Coordinates of C-alpha atoms in Angstrom, one line a residue:
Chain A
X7 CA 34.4 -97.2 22.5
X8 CA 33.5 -100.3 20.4
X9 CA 30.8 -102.2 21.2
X10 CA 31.8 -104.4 24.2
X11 CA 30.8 -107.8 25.2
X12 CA 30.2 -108.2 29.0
X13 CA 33.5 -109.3 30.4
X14 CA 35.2 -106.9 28.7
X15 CA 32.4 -104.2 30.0
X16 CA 33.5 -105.6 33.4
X17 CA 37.1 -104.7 32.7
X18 CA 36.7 -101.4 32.0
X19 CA 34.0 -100.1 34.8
X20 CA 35.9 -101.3 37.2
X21 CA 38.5 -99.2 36.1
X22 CA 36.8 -96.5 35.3
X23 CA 35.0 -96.8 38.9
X24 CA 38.2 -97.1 40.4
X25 CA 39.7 -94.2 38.7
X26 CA 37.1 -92.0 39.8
X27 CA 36.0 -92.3 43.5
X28 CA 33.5 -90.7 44.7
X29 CA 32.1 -89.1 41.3
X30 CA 28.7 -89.9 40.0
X31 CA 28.9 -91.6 36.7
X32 CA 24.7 -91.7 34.9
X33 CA 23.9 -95.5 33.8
X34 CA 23.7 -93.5 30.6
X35 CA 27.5 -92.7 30.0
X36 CA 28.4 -96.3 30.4
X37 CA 25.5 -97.5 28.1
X38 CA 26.5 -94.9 25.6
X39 CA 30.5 -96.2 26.1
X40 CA 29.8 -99.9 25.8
X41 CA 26.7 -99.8 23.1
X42 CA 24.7 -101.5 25.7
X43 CA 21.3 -101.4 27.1
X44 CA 20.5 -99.9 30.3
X45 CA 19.6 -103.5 31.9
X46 CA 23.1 -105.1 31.1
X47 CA 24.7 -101.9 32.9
X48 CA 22.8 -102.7 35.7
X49 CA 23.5 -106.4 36.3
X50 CA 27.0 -105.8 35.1
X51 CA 27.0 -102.9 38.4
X52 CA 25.8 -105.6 40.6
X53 CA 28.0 -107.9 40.0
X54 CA 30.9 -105.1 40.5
X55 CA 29.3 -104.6 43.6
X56 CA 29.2 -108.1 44.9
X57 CA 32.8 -108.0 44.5
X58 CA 33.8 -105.0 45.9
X59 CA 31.2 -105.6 48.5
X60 CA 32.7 -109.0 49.7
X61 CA 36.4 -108.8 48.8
X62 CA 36.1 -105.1 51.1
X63 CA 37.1 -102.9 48.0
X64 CA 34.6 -100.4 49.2
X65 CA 30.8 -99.6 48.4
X66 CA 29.0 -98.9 44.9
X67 CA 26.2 -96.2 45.7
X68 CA 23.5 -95.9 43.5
X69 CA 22.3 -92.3 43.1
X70 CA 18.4 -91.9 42.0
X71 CA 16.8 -89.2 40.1
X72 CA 17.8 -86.9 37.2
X73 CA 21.6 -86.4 38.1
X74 CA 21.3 -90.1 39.0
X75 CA 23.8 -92.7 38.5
X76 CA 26.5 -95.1 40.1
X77 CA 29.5 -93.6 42.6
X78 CA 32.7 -95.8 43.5
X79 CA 33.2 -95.1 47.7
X80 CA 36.4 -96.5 48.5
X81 CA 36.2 -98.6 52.0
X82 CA 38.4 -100.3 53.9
X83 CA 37.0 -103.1 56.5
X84 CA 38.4 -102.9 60.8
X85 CA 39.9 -106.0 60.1
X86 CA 41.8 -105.2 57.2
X87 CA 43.1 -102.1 58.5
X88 CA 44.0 -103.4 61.8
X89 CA 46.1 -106.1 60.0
X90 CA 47.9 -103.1 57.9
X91 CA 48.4 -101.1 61.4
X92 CA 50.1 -104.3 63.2
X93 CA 52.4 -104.7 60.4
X94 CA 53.4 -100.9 60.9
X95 CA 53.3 -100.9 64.5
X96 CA 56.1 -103.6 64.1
X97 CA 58.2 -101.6 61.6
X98 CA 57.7 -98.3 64.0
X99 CA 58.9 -100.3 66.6
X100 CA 62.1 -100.8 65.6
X101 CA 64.4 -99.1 68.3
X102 CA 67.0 -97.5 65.8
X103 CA 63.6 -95.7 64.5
X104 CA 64.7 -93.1 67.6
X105 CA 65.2 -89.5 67.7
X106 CA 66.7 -87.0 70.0
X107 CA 63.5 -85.1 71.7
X108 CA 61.1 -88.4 71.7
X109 CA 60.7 -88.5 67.9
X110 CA 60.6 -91.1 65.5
X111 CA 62.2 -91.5 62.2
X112 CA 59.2 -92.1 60.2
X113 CA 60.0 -90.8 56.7
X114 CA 60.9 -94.1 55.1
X115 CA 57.4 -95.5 56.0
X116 CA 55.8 -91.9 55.0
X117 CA 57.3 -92.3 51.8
X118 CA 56.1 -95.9 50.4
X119 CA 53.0 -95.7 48.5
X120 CA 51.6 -98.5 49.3
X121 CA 51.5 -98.2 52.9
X122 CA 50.6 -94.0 52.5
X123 CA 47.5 -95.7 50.0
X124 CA 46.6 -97.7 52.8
X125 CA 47.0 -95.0 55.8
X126 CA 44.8 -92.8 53.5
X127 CA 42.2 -95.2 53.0
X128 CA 41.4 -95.8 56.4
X129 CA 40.9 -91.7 57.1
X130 CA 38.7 -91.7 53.4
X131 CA 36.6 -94.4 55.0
X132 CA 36.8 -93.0 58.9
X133 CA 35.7 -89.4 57.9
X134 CA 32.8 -89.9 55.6
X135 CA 31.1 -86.3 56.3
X136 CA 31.2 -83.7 53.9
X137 CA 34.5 -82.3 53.0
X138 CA 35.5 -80.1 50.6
X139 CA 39.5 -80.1 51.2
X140 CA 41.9 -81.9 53.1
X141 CA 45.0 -79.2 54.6
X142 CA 48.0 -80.2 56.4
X143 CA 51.2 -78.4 57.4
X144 CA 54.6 -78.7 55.4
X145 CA 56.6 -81.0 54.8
X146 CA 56.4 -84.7 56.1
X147 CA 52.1 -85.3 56.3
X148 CA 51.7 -83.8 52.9
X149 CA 51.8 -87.8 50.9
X150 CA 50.0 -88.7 53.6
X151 CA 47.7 -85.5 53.0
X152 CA 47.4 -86.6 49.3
X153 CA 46.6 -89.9 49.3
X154 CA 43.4 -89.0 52.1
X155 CA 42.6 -86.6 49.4
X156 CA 42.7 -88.8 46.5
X157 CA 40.3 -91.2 47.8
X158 CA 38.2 -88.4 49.1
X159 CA 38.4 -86.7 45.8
X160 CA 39.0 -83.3 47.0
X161 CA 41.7 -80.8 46.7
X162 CA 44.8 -80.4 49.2
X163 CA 45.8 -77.2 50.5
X164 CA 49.3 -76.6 52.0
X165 CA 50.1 -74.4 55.1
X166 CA 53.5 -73.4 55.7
X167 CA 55.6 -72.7 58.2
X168 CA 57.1 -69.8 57.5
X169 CA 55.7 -66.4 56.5
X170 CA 57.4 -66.8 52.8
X171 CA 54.7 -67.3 51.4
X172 CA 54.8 -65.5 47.6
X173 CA 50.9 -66.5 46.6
X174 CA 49.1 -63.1 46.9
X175 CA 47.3 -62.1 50.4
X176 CA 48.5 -64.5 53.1
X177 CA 47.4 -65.1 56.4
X178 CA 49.5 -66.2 58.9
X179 CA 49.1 -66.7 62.5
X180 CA 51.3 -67.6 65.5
X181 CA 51.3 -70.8 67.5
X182 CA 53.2 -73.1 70.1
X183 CA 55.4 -75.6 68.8
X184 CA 54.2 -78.7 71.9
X185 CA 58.2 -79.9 70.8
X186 CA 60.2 -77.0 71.2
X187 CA 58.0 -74.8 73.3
X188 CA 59.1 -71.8 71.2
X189 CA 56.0 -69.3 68.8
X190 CA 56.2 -70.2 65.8
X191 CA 54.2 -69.1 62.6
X192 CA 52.3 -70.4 60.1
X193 CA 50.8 -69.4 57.3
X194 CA 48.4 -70.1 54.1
X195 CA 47.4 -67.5 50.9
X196 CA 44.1 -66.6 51.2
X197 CA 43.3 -67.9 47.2
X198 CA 44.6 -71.5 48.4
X199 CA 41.1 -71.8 50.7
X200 CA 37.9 -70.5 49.9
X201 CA 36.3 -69.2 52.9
X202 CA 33.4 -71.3 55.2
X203 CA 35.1 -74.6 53.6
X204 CA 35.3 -77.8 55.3
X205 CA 38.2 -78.9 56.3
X206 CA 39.7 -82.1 57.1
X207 CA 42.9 -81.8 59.0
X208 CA 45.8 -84.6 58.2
X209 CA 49.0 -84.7 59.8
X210 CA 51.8 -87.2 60.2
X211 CA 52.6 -87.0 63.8
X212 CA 50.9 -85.4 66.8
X213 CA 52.4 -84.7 70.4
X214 CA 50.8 -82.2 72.3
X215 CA 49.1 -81.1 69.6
X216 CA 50.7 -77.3 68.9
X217 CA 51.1 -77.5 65.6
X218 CA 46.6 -79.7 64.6
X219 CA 45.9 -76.2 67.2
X220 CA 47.5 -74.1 64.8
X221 CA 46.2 -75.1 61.7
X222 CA 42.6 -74.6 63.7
X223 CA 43.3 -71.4 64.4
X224 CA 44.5 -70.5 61.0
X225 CA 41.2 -72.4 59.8
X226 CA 39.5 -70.0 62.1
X227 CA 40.5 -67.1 59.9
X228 CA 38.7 -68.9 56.7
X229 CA 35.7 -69.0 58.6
X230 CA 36.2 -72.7 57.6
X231 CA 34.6 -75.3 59.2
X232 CA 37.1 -78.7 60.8
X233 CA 35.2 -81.2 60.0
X234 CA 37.8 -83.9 61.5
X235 CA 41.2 -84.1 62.1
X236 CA 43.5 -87.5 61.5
X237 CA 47.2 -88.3 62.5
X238 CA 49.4 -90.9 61.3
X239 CA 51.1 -91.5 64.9
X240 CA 50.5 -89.7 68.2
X241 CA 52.7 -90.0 71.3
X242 CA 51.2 -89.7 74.7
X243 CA 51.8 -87.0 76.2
X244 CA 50.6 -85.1 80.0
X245 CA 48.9 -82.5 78.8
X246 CA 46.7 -82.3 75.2
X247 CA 45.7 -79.0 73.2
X248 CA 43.8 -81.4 70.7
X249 CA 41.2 -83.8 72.2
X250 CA 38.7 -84.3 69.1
X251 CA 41.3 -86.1 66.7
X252 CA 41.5 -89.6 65.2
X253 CA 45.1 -91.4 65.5
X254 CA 46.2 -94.4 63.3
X255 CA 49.3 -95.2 65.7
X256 CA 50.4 -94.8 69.4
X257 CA 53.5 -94.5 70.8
X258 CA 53.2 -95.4 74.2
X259 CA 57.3 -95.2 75.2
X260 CA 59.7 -94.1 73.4
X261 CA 63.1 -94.1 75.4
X262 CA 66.2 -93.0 74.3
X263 CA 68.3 -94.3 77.0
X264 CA 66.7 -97.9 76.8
X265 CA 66.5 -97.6 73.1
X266 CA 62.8 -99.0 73.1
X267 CA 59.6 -98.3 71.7
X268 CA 56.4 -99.2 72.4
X269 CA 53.5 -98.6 69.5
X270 CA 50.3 -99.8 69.3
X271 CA 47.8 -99.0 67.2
X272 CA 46.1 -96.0 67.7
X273 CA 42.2 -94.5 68.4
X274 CA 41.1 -95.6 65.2
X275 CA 40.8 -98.8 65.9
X276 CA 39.3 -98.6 69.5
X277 CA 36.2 -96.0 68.3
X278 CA 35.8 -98.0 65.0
X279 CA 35.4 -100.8 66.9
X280 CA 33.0 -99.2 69.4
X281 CA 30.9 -97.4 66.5
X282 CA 30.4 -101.2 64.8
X283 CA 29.6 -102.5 68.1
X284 CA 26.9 -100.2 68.5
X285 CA 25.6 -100.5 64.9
Chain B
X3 CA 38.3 -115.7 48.6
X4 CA 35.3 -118.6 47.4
X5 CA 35.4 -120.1 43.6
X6 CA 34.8 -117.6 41.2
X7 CA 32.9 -117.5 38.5
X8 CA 34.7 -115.4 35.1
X9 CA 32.8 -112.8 35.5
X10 CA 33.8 -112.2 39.3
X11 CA 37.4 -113.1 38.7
X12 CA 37.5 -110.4 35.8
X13 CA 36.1 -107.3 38.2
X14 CA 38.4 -108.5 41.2
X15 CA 41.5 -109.0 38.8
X16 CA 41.5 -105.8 37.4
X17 CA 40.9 -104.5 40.3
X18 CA 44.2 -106.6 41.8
X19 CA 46.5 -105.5 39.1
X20 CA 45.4 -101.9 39.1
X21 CA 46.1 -101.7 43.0
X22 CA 49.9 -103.2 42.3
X23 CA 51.5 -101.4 39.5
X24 CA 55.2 -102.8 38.6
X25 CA 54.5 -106.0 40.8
X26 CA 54.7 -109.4 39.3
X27 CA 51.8 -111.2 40.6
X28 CA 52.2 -115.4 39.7
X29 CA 49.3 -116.9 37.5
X30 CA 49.2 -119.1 40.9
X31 CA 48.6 -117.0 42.8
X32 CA 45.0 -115.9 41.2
X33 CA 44.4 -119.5 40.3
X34 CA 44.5 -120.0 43.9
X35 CA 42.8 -116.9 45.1
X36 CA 39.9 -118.5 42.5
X37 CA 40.3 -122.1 42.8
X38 CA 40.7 -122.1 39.3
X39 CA 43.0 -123.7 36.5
X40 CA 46.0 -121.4 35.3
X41 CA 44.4 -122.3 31.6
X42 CA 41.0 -119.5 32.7
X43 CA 43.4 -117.3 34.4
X44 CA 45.7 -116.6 31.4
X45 CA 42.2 -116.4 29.6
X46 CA 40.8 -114.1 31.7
X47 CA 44.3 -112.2 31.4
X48 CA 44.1 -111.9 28.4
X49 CA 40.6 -110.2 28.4
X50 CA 41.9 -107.8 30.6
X51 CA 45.3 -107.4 28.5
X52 CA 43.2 -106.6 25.6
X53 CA 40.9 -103.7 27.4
X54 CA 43.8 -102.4 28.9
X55 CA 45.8 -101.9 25.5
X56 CA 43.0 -100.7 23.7
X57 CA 41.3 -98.1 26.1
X58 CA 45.3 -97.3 26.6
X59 CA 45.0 -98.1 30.5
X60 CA 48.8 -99.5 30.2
X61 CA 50.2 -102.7 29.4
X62 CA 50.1 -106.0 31.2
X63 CA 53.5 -108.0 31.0
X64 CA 53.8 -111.7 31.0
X65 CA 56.6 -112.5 33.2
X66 CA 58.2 -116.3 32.1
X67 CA 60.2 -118.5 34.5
X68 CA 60.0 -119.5 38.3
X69 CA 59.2 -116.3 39.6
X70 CA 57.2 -115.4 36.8
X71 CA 53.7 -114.2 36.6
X72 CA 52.0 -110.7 35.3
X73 CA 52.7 -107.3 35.7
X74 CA 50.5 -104.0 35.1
X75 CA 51.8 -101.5 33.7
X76 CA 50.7 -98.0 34.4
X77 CA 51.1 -95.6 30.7
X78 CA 49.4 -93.0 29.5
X79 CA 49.1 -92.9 25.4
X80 CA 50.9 -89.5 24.3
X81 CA 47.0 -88.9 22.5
X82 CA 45.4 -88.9 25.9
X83 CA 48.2 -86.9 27.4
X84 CA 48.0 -84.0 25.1
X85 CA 44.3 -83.7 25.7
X86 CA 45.1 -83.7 29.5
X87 CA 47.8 -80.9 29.4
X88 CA 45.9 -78.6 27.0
X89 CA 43.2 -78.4 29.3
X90 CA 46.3 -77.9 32.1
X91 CA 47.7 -74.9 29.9
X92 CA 44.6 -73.2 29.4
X93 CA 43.8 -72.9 33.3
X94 CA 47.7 -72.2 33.9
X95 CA 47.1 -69.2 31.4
X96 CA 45.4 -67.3 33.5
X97 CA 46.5 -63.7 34.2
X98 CA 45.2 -64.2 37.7
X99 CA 47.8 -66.5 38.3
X100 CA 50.9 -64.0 38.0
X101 CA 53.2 -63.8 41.1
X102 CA 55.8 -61.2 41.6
X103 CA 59.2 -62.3 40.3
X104 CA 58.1 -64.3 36.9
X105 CA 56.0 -67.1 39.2
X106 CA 53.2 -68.6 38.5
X107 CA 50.1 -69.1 41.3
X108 CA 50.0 -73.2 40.2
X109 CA 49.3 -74.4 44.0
X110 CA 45.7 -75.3 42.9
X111 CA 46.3 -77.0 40.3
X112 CA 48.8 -79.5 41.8
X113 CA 46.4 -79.8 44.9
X114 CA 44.1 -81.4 43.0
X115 CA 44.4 -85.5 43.2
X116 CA 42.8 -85.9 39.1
X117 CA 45.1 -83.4 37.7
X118 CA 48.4 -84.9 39.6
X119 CA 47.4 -88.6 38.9
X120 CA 47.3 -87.5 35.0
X121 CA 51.1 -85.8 35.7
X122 CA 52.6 -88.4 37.4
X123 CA 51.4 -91.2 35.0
X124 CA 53.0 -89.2 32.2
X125 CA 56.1 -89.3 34.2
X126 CA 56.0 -92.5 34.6
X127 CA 55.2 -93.3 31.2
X128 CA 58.0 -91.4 30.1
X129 CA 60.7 -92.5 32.8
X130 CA 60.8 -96.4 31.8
X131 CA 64.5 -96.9 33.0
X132 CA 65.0 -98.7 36.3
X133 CA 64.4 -96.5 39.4
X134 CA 64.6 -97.1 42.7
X135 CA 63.2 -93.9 44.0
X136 CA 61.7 -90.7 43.3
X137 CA 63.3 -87.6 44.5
X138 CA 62.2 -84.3 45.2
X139 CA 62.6 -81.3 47.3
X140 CA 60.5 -79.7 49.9
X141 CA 57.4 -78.6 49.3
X142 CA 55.0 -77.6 45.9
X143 CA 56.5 -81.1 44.5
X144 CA 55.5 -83.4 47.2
X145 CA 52.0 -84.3 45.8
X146 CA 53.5 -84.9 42.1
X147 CA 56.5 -87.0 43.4
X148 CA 54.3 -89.2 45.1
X149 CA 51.9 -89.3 42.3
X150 CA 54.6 -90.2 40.0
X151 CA 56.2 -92.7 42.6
X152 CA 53.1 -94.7 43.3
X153 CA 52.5 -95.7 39.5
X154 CA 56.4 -96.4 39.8
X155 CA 55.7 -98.4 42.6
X156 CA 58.7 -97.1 44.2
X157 CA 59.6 -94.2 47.4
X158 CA 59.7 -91.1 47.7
X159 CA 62.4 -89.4 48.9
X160 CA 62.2 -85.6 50.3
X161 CA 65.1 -83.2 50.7
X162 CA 64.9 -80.5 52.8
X163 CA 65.6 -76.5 51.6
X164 CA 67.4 -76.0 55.0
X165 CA 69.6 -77.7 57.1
X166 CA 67.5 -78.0 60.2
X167 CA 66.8 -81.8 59.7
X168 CA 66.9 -84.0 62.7
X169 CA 66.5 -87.4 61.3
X170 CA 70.4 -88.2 62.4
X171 CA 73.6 -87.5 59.8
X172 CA 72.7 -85.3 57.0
X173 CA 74.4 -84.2 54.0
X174 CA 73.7 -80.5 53.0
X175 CA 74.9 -78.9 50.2
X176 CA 75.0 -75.4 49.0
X177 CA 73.0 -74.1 45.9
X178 CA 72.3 -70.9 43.8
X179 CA 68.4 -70.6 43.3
X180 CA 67.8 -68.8 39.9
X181 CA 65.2 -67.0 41.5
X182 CA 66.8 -65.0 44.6
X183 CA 70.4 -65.4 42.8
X184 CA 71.5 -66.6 46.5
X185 CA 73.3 -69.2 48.0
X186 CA 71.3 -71.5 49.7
X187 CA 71.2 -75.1 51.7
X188 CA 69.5 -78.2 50.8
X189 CA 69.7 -81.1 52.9
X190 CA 69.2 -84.9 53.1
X191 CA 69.6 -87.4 55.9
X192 CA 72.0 -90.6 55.0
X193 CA 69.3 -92.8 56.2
X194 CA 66.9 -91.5 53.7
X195 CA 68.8 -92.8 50.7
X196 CA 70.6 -96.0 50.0
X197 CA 74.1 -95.7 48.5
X198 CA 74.0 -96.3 45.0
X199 CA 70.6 -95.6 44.1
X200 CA 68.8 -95.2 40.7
X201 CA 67.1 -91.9 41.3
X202 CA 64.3 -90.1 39.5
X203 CA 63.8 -86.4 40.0
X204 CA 60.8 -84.8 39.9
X205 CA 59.8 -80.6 40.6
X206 CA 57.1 -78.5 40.1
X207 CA 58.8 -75.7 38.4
X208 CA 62.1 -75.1 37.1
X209 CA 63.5 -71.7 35.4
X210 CA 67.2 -71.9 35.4
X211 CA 67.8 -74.9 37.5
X212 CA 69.5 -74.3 40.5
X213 CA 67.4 -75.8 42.2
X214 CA 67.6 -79.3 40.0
X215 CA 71.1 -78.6 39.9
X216 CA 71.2 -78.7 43.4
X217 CA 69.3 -82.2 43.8
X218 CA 71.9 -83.4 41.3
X219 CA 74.9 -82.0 43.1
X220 CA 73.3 -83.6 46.4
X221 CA 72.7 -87.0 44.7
X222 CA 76.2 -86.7 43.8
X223 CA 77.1 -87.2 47.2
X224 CA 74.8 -90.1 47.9
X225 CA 77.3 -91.7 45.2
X226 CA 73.2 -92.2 43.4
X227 CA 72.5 -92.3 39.9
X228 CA 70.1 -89.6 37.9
X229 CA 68.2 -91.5 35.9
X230 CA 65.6 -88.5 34.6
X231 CA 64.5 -85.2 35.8
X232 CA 60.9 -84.3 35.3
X233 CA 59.5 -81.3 36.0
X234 CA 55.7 -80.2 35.9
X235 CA 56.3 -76.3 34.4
X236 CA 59.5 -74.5 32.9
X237 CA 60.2 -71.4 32.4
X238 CA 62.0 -70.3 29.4
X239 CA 65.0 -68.3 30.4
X240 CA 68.3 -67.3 28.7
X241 CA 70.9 -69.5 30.4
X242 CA 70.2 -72.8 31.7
X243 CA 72.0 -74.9 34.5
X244 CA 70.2 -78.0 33.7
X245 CA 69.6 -79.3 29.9
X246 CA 69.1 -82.8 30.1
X247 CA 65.3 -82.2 31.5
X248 CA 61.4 -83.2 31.0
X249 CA 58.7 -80.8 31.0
X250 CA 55.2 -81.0 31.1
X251 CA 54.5 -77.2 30.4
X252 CA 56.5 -74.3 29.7
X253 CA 55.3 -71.1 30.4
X254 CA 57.0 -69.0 26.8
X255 CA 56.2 -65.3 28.7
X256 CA 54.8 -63.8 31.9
X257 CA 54.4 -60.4 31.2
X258 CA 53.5 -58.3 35.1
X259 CA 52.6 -55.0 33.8
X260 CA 50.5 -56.9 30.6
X261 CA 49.2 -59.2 32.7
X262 CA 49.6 -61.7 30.1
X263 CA 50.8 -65.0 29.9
X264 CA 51.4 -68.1 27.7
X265 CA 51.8 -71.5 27.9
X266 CA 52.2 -74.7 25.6
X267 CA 53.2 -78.3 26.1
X268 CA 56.5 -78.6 27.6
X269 CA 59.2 -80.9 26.0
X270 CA 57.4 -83.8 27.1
X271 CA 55.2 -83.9 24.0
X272 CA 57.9 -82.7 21.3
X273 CA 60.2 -85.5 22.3
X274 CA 57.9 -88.1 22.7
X275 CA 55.9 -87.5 19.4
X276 CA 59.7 -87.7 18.0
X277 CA 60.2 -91.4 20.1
X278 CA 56.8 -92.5 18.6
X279 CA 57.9 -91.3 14.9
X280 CA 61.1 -93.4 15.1
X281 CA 59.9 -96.3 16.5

């Protein structure tokens, strides 16, 4: 790259920060790309990071020593998130949204980008310990899956639900569907995980939790370690196989005959709140 | 958001546009955001316009009239995107990844968020024509349809390979899959789809095409139009159901017994270098 003057540096490392979350980039790669001293790199990061900082973009981390350098953590604040949830809570809400067996018709919302961006953000900035992979179960939380993963920069694995599976050595194990109460099986090739990784568990929709169990167990097998797990929506139900999860929505009634639903947002946004209370 | 200097309003621009691909965004609106004249807005665009062309970030397009503004963009420069998929078709190359039946093990590769952003930008790079969704079919081209979708600013829709969807009325149709040479279902809900729409199709692998032919045959039904099909890797065979096609790679032989085989840039990069020699 040319030499660069400094609002056109400014252009092009936010970009470049953006692009790459989570990577450290060396002071040294950005004076190198912009002909510039060290110093301007420096004030040119802080003022990145008094942006990102105040506008809630996320954090810039600086990273000392040899492998040193500048990483882009992608962030979103309690209050923007909760004024993304209440706008989906609405849209969830809507009573034609209902499905025979206390299900809701979700995949329009699951497929948007820009509200999957935004559901994936808030996981990437609620589960900030170590992960090497995000897995979810096919079909309808893989986006969702993918765009945790993205701003997590790690991988996604796929579990299926079937035993089909044509990639090599597979594991699969049995569980209980909490839906149809029948065994069902699922199942992942052993090259799609390495073994002891950790795992963050994402899936679209939660009831008793048969299916979050399952993909434990099968994460059992990897000797892998579940460092979280995050739904999109959860619907109350009596009795839970899943206690340690992290929901995005509720649905606290969803009645067929009355054709209403009730969704609020879920446990995110009451243990957020409680963790920056306590801060 | 408090008066800006330039050098803040260029970080938190670019960050703006990169966040809202395909959107108009009115000059107003960031003169407002900045309480600043229009007159250092379009001069600040215009910084960003310039970075953006020549780092080949994509293109920011001045929209005239009342509901007028700027729009970003997303491309990839066919330079850039040969040095991305060469590095793809090395890794794909590897014996290791040999499946029974002519497959290759590829669920790595599109698991990981870098390598799928690269694909779907080339995608949408390529697919300029109007669309109002992105289509694919459950499950190893969820993650690229999205990926492809979100620089599209635009849905994703996801069809199902059996009939057992229970999102209301569904249309299913029947398809021959090139691999097992048997008939099979694919099925969509009504609700998932407008009438009429302008659809793009995007798959992770494709060796006859049954399987795009099937998408097609279902579209048909949705009364929708094809306006591209895209797929990540082809595999040459001798008779083809589908000819009007993109491809990223193409895998020329998998050899079991040899272990051997070989891939080179699908007809993505043939095409396209032939677009850029005519223009």
């Amino acid at each position: 790259m040319k030499k660069r003057k400094r609002s056109a540096r400014l252009v092009d490392m936010t970009r470049q920060l953006l692009a790459q979350p989570q990577q450290v980039i060396p002071l040294s790669t950005f004076a190198d790309r912009y002909q510039a001293a060290k110093s301007s790199i420096s004030e040119d990061l802080a003022i990145i990071e008094e942006v990102f900082r105040e506008e809630g973009y996320g954090f810039l981390q600086t990273v000392a020593g040899a492998a040193g350098g500048v990483r882009y953590i992608p962030h979103i604040s309690l209050e923007e998130a909760e004024k993304s949830i209440h706008e989906i809570c609405e849209r969830l809400a809507q009573p034609e949204r209902i499905l025979p067996g206390g299900y809701l018709y979700m995949s329009d919302i699951l497929g948007e980008p820009n509200i999957l961006h935004q559901l994936g953000l808030m996981f990437a900035s609620r589960f900030t310990r170590e992960v090497d992979c995000v897995l979810t179960v096919a079909t309808k939380g893989i986006s969702l899956a993918f765009a945790t993963a993205s701003f997590l920069n790690v991988p996604v694995v796929i579990a299926r639900r079937d035993s089909r599976v044509t990639e090599g050595s597979v594991v699969s194990i049995n569980y209980i569907s909490g839906s149809s109460k029948r065994i069902q099986t699922m199942s992942l090739a052993r090259r799609n995980l390495p073994e002891g990784s950790k795992v963050l568990i994402i899936d679209d929709f939660m009831k008793a939790g048969g299916t979050v169990q399952g993909m434990k167990d099968l994460l059992h097998e990897f000797n892998a370690e579940v460092v979280g797990v995050g739904v999109f929506a959860e619907s109350r139900v009596e009795e839970r196989l899943v206690h340690d999860y992290v929901s995005l929505a509720t649905l606290t009634e969803v009645d067929l005959h009355k054709r209403r639903i009730k969704v609020q947002p879920g446990n995110y946004f009451s243990s957020e709140r409680h963790a920056a209370l306590r801060d």
